[in-house]
Coordinates of C-alpha atoms and ligand atoms in Angstrom, one line a residue:
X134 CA 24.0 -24.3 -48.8
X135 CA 25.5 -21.3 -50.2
X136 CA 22.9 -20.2 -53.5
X137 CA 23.8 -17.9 -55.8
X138 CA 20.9 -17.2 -57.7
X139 CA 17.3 -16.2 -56.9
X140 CA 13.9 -17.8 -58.6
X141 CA 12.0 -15.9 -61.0
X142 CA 10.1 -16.4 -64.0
X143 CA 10.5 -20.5 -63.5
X144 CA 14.3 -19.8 -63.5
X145 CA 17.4 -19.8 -61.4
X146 CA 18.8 -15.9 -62.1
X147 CA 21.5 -14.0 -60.8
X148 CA 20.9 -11.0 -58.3
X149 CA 22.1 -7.9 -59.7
X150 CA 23.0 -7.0 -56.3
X151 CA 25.5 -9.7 -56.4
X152 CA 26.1 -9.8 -52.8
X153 CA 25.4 -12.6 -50.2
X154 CA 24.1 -12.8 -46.7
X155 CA 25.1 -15.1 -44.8
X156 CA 23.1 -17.1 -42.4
X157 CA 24.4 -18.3 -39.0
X158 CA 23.6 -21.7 -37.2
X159 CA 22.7 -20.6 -33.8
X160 CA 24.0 -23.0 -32.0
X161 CA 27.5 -22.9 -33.2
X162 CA 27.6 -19.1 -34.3
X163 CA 28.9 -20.5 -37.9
X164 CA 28.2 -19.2 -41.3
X165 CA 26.4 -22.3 -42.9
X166 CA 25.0 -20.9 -45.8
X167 CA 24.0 -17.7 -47.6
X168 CA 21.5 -16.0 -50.4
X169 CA 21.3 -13.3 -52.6
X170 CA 21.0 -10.1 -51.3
X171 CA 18.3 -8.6 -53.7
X172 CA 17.4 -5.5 -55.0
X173 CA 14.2 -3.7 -56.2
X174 CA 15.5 -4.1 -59.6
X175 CA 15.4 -7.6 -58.8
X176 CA 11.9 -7.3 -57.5
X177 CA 10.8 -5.5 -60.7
X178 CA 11.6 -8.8 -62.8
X179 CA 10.0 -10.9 -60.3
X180 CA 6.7 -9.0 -60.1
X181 CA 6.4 -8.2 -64.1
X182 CA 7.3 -11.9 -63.9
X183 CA 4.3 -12.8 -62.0
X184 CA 2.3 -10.4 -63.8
X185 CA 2.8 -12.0 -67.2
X186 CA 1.8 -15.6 -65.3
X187 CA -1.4 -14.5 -63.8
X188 CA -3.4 -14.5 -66.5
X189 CA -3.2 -18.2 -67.4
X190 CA -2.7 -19.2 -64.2
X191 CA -5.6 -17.4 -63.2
X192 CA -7.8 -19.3 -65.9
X193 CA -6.1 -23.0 -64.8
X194 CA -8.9 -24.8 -63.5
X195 CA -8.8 -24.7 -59.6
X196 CA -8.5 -28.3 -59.2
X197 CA -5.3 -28.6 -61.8
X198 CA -4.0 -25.9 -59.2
X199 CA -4.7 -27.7 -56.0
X200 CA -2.6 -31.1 -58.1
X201 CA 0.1 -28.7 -57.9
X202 CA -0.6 -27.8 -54.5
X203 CA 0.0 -31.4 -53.3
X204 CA 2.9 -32.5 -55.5
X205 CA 4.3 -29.4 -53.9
X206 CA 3.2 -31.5 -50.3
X207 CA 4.1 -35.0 -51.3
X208 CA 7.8 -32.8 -52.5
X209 CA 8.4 -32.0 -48.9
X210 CA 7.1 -34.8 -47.3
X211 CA 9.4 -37.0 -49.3
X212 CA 12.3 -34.5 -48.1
X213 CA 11.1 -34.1 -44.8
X214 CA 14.0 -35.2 -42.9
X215 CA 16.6 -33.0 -44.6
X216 CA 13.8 -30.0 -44.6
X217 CA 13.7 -30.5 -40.5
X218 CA 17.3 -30.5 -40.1
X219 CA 18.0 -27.2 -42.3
X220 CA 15.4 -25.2 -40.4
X221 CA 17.0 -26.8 -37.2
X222 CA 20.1 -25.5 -37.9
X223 CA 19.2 -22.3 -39.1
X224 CA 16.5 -21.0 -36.7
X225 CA 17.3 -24.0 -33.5
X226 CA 14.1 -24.9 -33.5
X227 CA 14.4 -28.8 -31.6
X228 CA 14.9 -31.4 -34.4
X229 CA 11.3 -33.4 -33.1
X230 CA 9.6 -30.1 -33.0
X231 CA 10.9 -29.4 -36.7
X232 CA 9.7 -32.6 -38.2
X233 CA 6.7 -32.6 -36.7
X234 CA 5.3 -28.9 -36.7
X235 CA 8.3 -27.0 -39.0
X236 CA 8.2 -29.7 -42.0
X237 CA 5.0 -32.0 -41.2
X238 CA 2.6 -28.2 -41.0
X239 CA 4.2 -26.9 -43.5
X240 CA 3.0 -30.1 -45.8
X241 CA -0.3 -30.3 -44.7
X242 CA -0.7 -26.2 -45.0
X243 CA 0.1 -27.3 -48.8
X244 CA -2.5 -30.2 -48.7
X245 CA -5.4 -28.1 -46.9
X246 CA -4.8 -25.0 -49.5
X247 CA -5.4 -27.8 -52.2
X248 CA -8.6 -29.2 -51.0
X249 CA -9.9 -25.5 -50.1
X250 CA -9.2 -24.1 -52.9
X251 CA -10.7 -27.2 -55.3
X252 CA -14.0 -27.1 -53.0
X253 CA -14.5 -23.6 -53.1
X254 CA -17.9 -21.7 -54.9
X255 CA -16.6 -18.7 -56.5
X256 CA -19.3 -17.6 -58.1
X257 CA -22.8 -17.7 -55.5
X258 CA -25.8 -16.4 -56.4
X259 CA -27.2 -13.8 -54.1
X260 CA -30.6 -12.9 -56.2
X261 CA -30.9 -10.2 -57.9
X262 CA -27.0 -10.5 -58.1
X263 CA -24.2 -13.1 -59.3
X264 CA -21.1 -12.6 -56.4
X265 CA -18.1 -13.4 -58.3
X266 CA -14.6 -14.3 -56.4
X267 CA -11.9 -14.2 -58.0
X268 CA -7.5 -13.5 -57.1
X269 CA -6.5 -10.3 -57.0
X270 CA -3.3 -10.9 -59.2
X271 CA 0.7 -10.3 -58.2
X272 CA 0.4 -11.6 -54.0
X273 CA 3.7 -9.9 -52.5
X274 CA 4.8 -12.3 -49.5
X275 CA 7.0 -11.4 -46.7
X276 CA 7.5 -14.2 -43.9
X277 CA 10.1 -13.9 -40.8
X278 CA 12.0 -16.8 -39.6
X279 CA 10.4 -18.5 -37.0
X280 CA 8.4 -21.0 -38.7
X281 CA 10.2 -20.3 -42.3
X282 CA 8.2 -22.6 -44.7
X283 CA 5.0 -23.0 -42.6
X284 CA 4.1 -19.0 -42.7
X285 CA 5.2 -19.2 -46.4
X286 CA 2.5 -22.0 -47.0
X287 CA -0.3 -20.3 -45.0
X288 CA 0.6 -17.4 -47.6
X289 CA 2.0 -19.1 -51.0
X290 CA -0.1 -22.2 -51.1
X291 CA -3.6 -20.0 -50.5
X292 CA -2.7 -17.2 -52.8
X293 CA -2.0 -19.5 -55.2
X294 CA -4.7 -22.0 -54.8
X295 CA -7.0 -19.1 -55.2
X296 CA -5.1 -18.5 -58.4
X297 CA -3.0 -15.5 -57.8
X298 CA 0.8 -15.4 -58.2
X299 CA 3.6 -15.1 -56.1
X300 CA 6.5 -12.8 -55.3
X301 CA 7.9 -14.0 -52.1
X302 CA 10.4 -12.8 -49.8
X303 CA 11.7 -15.0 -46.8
X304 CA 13.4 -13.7 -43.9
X305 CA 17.3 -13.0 -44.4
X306 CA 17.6 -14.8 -41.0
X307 CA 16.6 -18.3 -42.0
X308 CA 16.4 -18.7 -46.1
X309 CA 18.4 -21.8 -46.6
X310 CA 14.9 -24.4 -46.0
X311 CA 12.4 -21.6 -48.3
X312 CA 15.1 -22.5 -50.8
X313 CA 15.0 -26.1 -51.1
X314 CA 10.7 -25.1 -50.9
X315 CA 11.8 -23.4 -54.5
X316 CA 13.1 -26.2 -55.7
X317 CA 10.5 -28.6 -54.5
X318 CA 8.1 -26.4 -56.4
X319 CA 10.0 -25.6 -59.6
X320 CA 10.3 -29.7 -60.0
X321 CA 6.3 -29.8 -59.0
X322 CA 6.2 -28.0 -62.7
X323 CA 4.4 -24.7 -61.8
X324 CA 4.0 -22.6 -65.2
X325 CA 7.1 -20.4 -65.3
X326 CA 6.3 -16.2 -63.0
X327 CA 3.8 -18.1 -60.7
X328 CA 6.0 -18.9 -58.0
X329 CA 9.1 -16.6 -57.8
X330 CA 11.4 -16.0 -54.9
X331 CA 13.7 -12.9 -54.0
X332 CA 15.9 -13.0 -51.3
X333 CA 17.9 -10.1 -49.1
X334 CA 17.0 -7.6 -46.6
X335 CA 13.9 -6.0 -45.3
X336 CA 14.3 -2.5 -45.9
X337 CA 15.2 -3.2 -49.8
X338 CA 13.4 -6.0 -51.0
X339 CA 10.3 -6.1 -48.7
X340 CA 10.2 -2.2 -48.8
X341 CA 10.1 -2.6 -52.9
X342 CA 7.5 -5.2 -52.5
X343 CA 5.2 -3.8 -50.1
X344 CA 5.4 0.0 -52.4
X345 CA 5.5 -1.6 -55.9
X346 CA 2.2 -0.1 -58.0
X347 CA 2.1 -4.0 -59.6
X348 CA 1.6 -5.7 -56.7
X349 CA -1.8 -6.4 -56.3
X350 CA -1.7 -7.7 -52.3
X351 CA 1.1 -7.4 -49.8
X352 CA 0.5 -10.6 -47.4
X353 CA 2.9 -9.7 -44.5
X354 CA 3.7 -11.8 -41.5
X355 CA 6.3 -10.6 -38.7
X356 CA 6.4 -7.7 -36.1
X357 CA 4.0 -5.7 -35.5
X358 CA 6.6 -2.3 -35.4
X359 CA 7.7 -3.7 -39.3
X360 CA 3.8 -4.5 -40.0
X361 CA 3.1 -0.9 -39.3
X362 CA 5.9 0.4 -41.7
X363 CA 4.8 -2.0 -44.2
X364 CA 1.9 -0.5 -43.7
X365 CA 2.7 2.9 -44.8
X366 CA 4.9 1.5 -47.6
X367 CA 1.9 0.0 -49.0
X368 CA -0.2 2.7 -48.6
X369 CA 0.6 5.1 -51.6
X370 CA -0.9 2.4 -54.0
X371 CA -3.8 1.3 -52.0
X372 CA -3.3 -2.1 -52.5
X373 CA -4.8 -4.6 -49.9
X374 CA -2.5 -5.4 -47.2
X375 CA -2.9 -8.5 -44.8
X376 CA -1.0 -8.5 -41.4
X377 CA -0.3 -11.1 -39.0
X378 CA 1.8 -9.6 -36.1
X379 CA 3.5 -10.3 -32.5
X380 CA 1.4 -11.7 -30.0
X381 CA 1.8 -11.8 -25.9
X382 CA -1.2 -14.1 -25.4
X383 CA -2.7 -15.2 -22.0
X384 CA -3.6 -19.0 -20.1
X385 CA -6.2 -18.2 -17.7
X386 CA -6.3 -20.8 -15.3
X387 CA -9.7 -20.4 -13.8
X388 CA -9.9 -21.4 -9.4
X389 CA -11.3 -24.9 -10.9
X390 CA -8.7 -26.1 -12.7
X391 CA -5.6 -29.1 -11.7
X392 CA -2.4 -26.9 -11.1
X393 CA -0.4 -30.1 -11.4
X394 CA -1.8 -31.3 -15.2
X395 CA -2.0 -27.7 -16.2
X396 CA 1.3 -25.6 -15.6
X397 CA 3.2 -28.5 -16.9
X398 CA 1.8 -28.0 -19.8
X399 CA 1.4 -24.6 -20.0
X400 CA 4.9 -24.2 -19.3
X401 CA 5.2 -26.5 -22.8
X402 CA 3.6 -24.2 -24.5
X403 CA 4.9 -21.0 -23.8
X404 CA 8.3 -22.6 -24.7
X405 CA 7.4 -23.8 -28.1
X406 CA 10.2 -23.3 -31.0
X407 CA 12.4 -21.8 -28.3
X408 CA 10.1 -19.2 -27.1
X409 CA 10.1 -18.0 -30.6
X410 CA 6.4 -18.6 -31.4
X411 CA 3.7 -15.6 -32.4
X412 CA 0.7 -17.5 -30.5
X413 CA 3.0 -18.6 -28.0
X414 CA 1.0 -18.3 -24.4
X415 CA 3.5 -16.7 -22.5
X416 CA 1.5 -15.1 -19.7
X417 CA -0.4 -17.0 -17.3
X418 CA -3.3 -15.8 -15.4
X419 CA -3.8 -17.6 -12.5
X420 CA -6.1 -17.4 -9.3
X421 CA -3.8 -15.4 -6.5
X422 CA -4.6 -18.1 -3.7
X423 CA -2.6 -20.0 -6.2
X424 CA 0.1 -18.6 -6.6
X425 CA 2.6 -20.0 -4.7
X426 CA 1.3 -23.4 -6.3
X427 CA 1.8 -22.4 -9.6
X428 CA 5.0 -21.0 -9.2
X429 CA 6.5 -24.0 -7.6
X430 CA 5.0 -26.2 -10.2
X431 CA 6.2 -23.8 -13.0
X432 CA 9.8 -23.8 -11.8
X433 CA 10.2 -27.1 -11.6
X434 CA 8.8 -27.6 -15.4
X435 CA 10.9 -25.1 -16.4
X436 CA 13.6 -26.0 -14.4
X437 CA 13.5 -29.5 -16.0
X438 CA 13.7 -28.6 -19.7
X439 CA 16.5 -30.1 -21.7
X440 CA 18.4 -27.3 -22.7
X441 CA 21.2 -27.8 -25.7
X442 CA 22.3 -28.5 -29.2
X443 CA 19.0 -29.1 -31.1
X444 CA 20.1 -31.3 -33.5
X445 CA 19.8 -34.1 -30.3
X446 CA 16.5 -35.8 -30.1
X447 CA 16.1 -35.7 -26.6
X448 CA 16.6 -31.6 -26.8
X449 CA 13.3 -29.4 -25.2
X450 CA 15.3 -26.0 -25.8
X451 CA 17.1 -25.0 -28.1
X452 CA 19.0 -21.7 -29.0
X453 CA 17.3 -18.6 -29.9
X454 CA 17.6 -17.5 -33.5
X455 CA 20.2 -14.7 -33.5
X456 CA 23.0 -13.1 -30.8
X457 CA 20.9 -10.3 -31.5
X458 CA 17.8 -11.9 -30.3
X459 CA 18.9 -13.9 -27.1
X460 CA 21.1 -10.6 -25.9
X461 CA 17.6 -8.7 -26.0
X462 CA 15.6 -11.7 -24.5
X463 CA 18.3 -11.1 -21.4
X464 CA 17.4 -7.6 -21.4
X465 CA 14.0 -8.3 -21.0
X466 CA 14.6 -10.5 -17.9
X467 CA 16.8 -7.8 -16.3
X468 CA 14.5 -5.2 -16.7
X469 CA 11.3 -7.0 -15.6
X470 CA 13.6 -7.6 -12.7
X471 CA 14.4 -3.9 -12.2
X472 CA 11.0 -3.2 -12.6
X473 CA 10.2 -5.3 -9.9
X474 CA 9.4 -8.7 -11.1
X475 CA 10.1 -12.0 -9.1
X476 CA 12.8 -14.2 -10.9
X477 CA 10.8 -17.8 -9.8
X478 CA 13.5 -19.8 -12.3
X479 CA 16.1 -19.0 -14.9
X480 CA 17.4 -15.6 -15.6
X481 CA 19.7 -13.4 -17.9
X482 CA 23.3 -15.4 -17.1
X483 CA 24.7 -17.5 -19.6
X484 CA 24.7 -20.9 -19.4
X485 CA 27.9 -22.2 -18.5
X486 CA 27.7 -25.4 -20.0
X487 CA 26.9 -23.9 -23.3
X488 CA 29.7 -21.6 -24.1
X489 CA 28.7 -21.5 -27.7
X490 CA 25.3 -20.6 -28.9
X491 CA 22.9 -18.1 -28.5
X492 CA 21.7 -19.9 -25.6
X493 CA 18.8 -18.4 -22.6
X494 CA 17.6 -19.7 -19.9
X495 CA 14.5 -21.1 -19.2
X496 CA 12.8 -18.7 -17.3
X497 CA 10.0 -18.2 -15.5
X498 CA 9.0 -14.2 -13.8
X499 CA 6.2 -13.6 -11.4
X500 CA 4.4 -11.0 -9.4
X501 CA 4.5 -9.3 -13.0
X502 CA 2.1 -6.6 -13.0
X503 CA 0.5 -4.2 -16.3
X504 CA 3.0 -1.7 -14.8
X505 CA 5.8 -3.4 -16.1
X506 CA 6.8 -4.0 -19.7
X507 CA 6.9 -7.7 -19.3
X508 CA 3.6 -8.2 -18.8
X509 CA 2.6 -6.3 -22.2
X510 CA 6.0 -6.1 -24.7
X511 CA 6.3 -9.1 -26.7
X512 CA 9.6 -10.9 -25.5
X513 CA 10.0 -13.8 -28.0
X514 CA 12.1 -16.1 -25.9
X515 CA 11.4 -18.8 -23.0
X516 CA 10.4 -16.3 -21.0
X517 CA 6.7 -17.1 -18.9
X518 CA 5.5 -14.3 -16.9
X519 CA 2.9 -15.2 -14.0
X520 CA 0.2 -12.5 -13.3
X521 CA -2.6 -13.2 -10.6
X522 CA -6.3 -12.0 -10.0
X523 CA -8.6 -11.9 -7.3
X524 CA -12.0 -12.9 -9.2
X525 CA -13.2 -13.7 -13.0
X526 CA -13.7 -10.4 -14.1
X527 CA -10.3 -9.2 -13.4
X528 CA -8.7 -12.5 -15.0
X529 CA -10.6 -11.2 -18.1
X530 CA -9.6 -8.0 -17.9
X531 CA -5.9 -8.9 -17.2
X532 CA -5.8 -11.7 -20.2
X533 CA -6.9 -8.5 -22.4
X534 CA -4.5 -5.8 -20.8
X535 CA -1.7 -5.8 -24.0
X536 CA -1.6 -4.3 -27.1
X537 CA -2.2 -7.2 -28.7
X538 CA -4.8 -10.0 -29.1
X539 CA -3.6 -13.1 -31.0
X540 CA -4.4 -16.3 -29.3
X541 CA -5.5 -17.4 -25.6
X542 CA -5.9 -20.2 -23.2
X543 CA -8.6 -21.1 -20.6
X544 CA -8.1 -23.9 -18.3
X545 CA -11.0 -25.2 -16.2
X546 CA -12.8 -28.4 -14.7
X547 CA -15.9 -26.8 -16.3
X548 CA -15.3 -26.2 -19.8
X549 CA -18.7 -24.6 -20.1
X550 CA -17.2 -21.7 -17.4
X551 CA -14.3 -21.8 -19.8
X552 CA -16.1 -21.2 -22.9
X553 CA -18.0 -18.1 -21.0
X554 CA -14.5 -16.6 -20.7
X555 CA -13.0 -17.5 -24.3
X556 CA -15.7 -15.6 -25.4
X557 CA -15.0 -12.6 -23.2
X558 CA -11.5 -12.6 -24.8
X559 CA -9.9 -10.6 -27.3
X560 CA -8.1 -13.1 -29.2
X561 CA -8.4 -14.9 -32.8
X562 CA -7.6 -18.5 -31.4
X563 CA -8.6 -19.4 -27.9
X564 CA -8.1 -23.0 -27.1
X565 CA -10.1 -24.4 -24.3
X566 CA -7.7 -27.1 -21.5
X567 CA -5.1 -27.7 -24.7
X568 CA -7.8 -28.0 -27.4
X569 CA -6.5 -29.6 -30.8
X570 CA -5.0 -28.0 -33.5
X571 CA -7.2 -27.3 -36.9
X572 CA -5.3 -27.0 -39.8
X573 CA -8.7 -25.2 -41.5
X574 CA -9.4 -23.0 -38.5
X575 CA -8.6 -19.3 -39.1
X576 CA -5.2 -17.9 -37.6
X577 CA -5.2 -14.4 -37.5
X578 CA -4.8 -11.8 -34.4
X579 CA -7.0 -8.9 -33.1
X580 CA -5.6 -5.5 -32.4
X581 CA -2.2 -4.7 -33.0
X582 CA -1.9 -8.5 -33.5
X583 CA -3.0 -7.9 -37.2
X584 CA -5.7 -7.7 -39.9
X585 CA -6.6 -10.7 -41.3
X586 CA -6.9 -14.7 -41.4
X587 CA -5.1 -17.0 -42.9
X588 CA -5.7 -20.7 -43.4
X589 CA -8.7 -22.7 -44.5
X590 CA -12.0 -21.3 -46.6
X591 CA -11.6 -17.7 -44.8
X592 CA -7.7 -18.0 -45.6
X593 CA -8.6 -18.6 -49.1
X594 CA -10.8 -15.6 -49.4
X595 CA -8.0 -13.3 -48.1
X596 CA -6.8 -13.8 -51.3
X597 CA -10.3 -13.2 -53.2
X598 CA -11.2 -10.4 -54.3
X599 CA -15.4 -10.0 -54.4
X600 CA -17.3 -8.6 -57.6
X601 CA -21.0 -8.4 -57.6
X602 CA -22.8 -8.5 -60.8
X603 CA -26.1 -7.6 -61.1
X604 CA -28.4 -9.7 -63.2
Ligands
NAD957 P1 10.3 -8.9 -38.5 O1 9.2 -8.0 -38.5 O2 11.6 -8.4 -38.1 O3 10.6 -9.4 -40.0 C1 9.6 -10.0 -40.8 C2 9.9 -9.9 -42.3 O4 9.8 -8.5 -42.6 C3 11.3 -10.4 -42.6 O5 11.2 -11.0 -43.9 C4 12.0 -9.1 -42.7 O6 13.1 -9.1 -43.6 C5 11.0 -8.1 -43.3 N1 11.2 -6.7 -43.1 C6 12.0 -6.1 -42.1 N2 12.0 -4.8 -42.3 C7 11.2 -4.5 -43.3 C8 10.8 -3.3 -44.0 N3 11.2 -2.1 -43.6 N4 10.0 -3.4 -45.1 C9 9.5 -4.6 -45.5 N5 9.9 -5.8 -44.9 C10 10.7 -5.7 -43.9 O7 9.9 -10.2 -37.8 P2 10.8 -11.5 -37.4 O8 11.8 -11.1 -36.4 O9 11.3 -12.1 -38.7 O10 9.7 -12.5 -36.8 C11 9.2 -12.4 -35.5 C12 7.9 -11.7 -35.4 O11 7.0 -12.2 -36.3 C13 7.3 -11.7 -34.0 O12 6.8 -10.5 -33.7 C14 6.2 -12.8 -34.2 O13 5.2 -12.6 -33.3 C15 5.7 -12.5 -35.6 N6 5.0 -13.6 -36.2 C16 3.7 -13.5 -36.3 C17 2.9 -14.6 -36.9 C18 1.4 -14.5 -37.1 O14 0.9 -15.4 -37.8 N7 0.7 -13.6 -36.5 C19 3.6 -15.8 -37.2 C20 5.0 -15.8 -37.0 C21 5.7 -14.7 -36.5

C-alpha cells in the first residue's frame, strides 16, 4: 500500500517532489501506506495532460463515455470487498457501513453518471435560439476523506460523463482506496490525460489546482474555512468554482411524532461514518415537553452503540479519522460543557477499553442553546446536540439558526405537517420520517454549506457549460 508514483497522462509517473506521506490506520495509530507528495510542477503535467485529452474526449460519443463509466462500476464492484476494507482502515469507517455506502455508492455514483450523461439533450431548442451544452474542459477535483471514492465519483464520473477531463486530488488523509479507483479506471481503458491523479497536500497541490489559468472548473468538496480559500485561489482566473461544504443539519421532531421509533434512529444517523458525515443530522429539535423523553431515549441509543475496531462486523463506531480530529471532537464536548451544556451520555474521556485508536465517545449534549458554539460549529464526530422549542415557528427558526444549510429532518405522524416545515427550511436535502435515498436527487448545501449540486441531470449540468445560438 505504499505507491510511488502518481497517474497522469494514462501513466504511472514519478513525483518530482519525491517525498511520501504517510497515512495512518486509525484504529491502531500505524503507518499502513503512503503517496506521493506532489507538486505544482506535478500539477502542470497533469493539467496540460488533460488539456491535450479534452478534445477527443470531448467529441467521444456520450454513450461510448457512459460504457466507460460502468466498466469503471462493474471494476469496483468486482473489488468491492478489498475497496471496503482499505477505506475501513484508512478513515474507520465500520466495515458493513463501507461495503454498503463507502464501496456499493461509490459504484452506483459511477452507474447513475453513465445513464445521465447518455440520456441527456445537449442541444434544446428554445426558438428563435439553439441552447447548446457542452464541458467546460480541464475539471480540477479536490475531495476530503470521509467518503474518499464516493465524493470523487459525484465529481469524476459527472465531469467526465459530460465529457470534461479530470485532474484530481484526494485527501492526503485517506488516498490508499482513490488509488486502487486509478487503477480500476486505467484498466477500464480511458484514452490516456482524461483521468489523472496527483496526490499530496492541500496547500500545494489543491492551492496549484484551484489557481492554475488551465483549469477550466475547480469542483471542491471539504470545509467550508478551505472552500472559502479555495475560493480566493480560484478567483484570479475566473474560472467556475463548485463548493460542497460542512454542514450542522437539524431533525425536527414535530409534538406528533413516536419518541421511541424516532430518537433511535435519529441517534443512527447522526452517528453515520463515525460522526464524520457532511449531511450528518447532528442537532435535534424537539418539542420542550419532551425533553426529558428524548433524552432518556437518546442516551440509551447512544449508550448502546458498539464502540471498537471497525474491521469487526458487529462494530456501530468506529474511530475517528485522525488524533488530530478526535483530540478536537473532545474539545468540542468540553467546551459545550463550559459553556453550559448538559452531558446526557458520553463525554471527552478516553475510553479505557480502547487504549489504542483515535477513539470518542458516543455522546449525546442537551439544553444546547444558539449561545453556545455547539449548537452552530460543525463538530464532525458522534457528537448529538439536543435543542428544544416551545411551538412550530420557533422549531423552524431554530433548525435554521447555523451558518449553514445542507440537509434536514422532519419527523411527524402527519407527513403533510412535515412537508409544511421541510419547506420552511433552509436546506438542500430534507428527508421527511427517514425518507429514502435517491442516487439522482441533487446533493448540494445552502449558505455557507456551498454553491452547487452534484449528482443526477442537475449534477451533470454542473459540469455544462450553456451557449446559446441564435438561429
Ligand atoms: P478539508 O477542507 O480539510 O480538506 C478537503 C480537501 O481540501 C482535502 O483534499 C485537502 O487536502 C484540501 N485542501 C486543504 N487545504 C487546501 C488549500 N489551502 N487549497 C486547496 N485545497 C486544500 O476537509 P476534510 O477534513 O478533508 O473533510 C471534512 C469536511 O468536508 C467537513 O467539513 C465536511 O462537512 C465536508 N464535506 C462536505 C461534503 C458535501 O458534499 N457538502 C461531503 C463530504 C465532506
Amino acid at each position: 500500500m505504499h505507491h510511488r508514483h502518481l497517474y497522469i497522462d494514462g501513466a504511472w509517473t514519478t513525483s518530482t517532489s519525491r517525498t511520501d506521506i504517510d497515512v495512518i490506520e486509525p484504529a491502531t495509530e500505524k503507518v499502513i501506506g503512503s503517496a506521493p507528495g506532489g507538486t505544482p510542477e506535478d500539477v502542470d503535467t497533469a493539467v496540460y495532460a488533460a488539456r491535450r485529452a479534452f478534445t477527443g474526449w470531448a467529441g467521444t460519443p456520450a454513450r461510448h463515455r457512459a460504457a466507460y463509466l460502468r466498466t469503471v462500476a462493474d471494476g469496483i464492484e468486482r473489488r468491492g470487498p478489498e475497496l471496503a476494507e482499505l477505506i475501513t482502515r484508512e478513515v474507520g469507517t465500520p466495515i458493513g457501513f463501507a461495503r454498503m455506502a463507502q464501496v456499493g455508492l461509490a459504484a452506483l455514483a459511477f452507474r447513475t453518471a453513465a445513464e445521465v450523461g447518455e440520456s441527456y439533450p445537449y442541444e434544446q431548442h428554445q426558438a428563435p435560439s439553439l441552447l447548446i451544452r457542452e464541458p467546460f474542459g480541464v475539471v480540477g477535483a479536490i475531495t476530503p476523506w470521509n467518503y474518499p471514492l464516493y465524493q470523487v465519483a459525484a465529481k469524476a464520473a459527472y465531469a467526465l460523463a459530460a465529457g470534461n477531463t479530470v485532474v484530481l486530488k484526494p485527501s492526503e488523509l485517506a488516498p490508499l482506496s482513490v488509488f486502487a479507483l486509478t487503477g480500476i479506471i486505467d484498466e477500464a481503458g480511458l484514452p490516456a490525460g482524461v483521468f489523472n491523479l496527483v496526490s499530496g497536500v492541500g496547500a500545494v497541490v489543491g492551492q496549484a489546482l484551484a489557481a492554475h489559468p488551465d483549469v477550466d472548473f475547480l469542483s471542491f468538496t471539504g470545509s467550508t474555512e478551505v472552500g472559502k480559500t479555495v475560493s480566493r485561489a480560484a478567483a484570479g482566473t475566473v474560472k467556475r468554482v463548485g463548493l460542497e461544504l460542512g454542514g450542522k443539519s437539524p431533525a425536527v421532531l414535530l409534538p406528533d411524532a413516536e419518541v421511541s421509533e424516532v430518537v433511535p434512529r435519529a441517534v443512527a444517523a447522526a452517528f453515520l461514518n463515525n460522526g464524520q458525515t457532511c449531511c450528518a443530522l447532528t442537532r435535534l429539535v424537539v418539542p420542550r415537553a419532551r425533553k426529558e423523553e428524548v433524552e432518556r431515549a437518546a442516551a440509551r441509543a447512544a449508550g448502546a452503540m458498539r464502540v471498537g475496531d471497525p474491521l469487526l462486523p458487529a462494530t456501530q463506531l468506529g474511530p475517528l479519522v485522525s488524533a488530530g480530529q478526535r483530540d478536537r471532537v473532545r474539545r468540542h464536548i468540553q467546551r459545550a460543557q463550559g459553556q453550559g451544556a448538559t452531558l446526557i451520555t458520553g463525554g471527552a474521556e478516553p475510553l479505557q477499553d480502547l487504549p489504542h485508536g483515535y477513539y470518542v465517545r458516543p455522546t449525546v449534549l442537551s439544553d444546547v442553546t444558539t449561545a453556545m458554539d455547539a449548537q452552530h460549529e460543525e463538530i464532525f464526530g458522534p457528537v448529538l446536540v439536543i435543542e428544544c422549542y416551545d411551538d412550530e415557528d420557533e422549531a423552524v427558526t431554530l433548525a435554521n439558526a447555523t451558518p449553514y444549510g445542507l440537509a434536514a429532518a422532519v419527523w411527524s405522524a402527519d407527513p403533510d405537517r412535515a412537508l409544511a416545515v421541510a419547506r420552511r427550511i433552509q436546506a438542500g436535502q430534507v428527508e421527511i420520517n427517514g425518507g429514502g435515498f435517491n442516487p439522482r436527487a441533487p446533493f448540494g448545501g445552502y449558505k455557507q454549506s456551498g454553491n452547487g449540486r452534484e449528482h443526477g441531470v442537475l449534477g451533470l449540468e454542473e459540469f455544462l457549460e450553456v451557449k446559446a445560438v441564435q438561429l
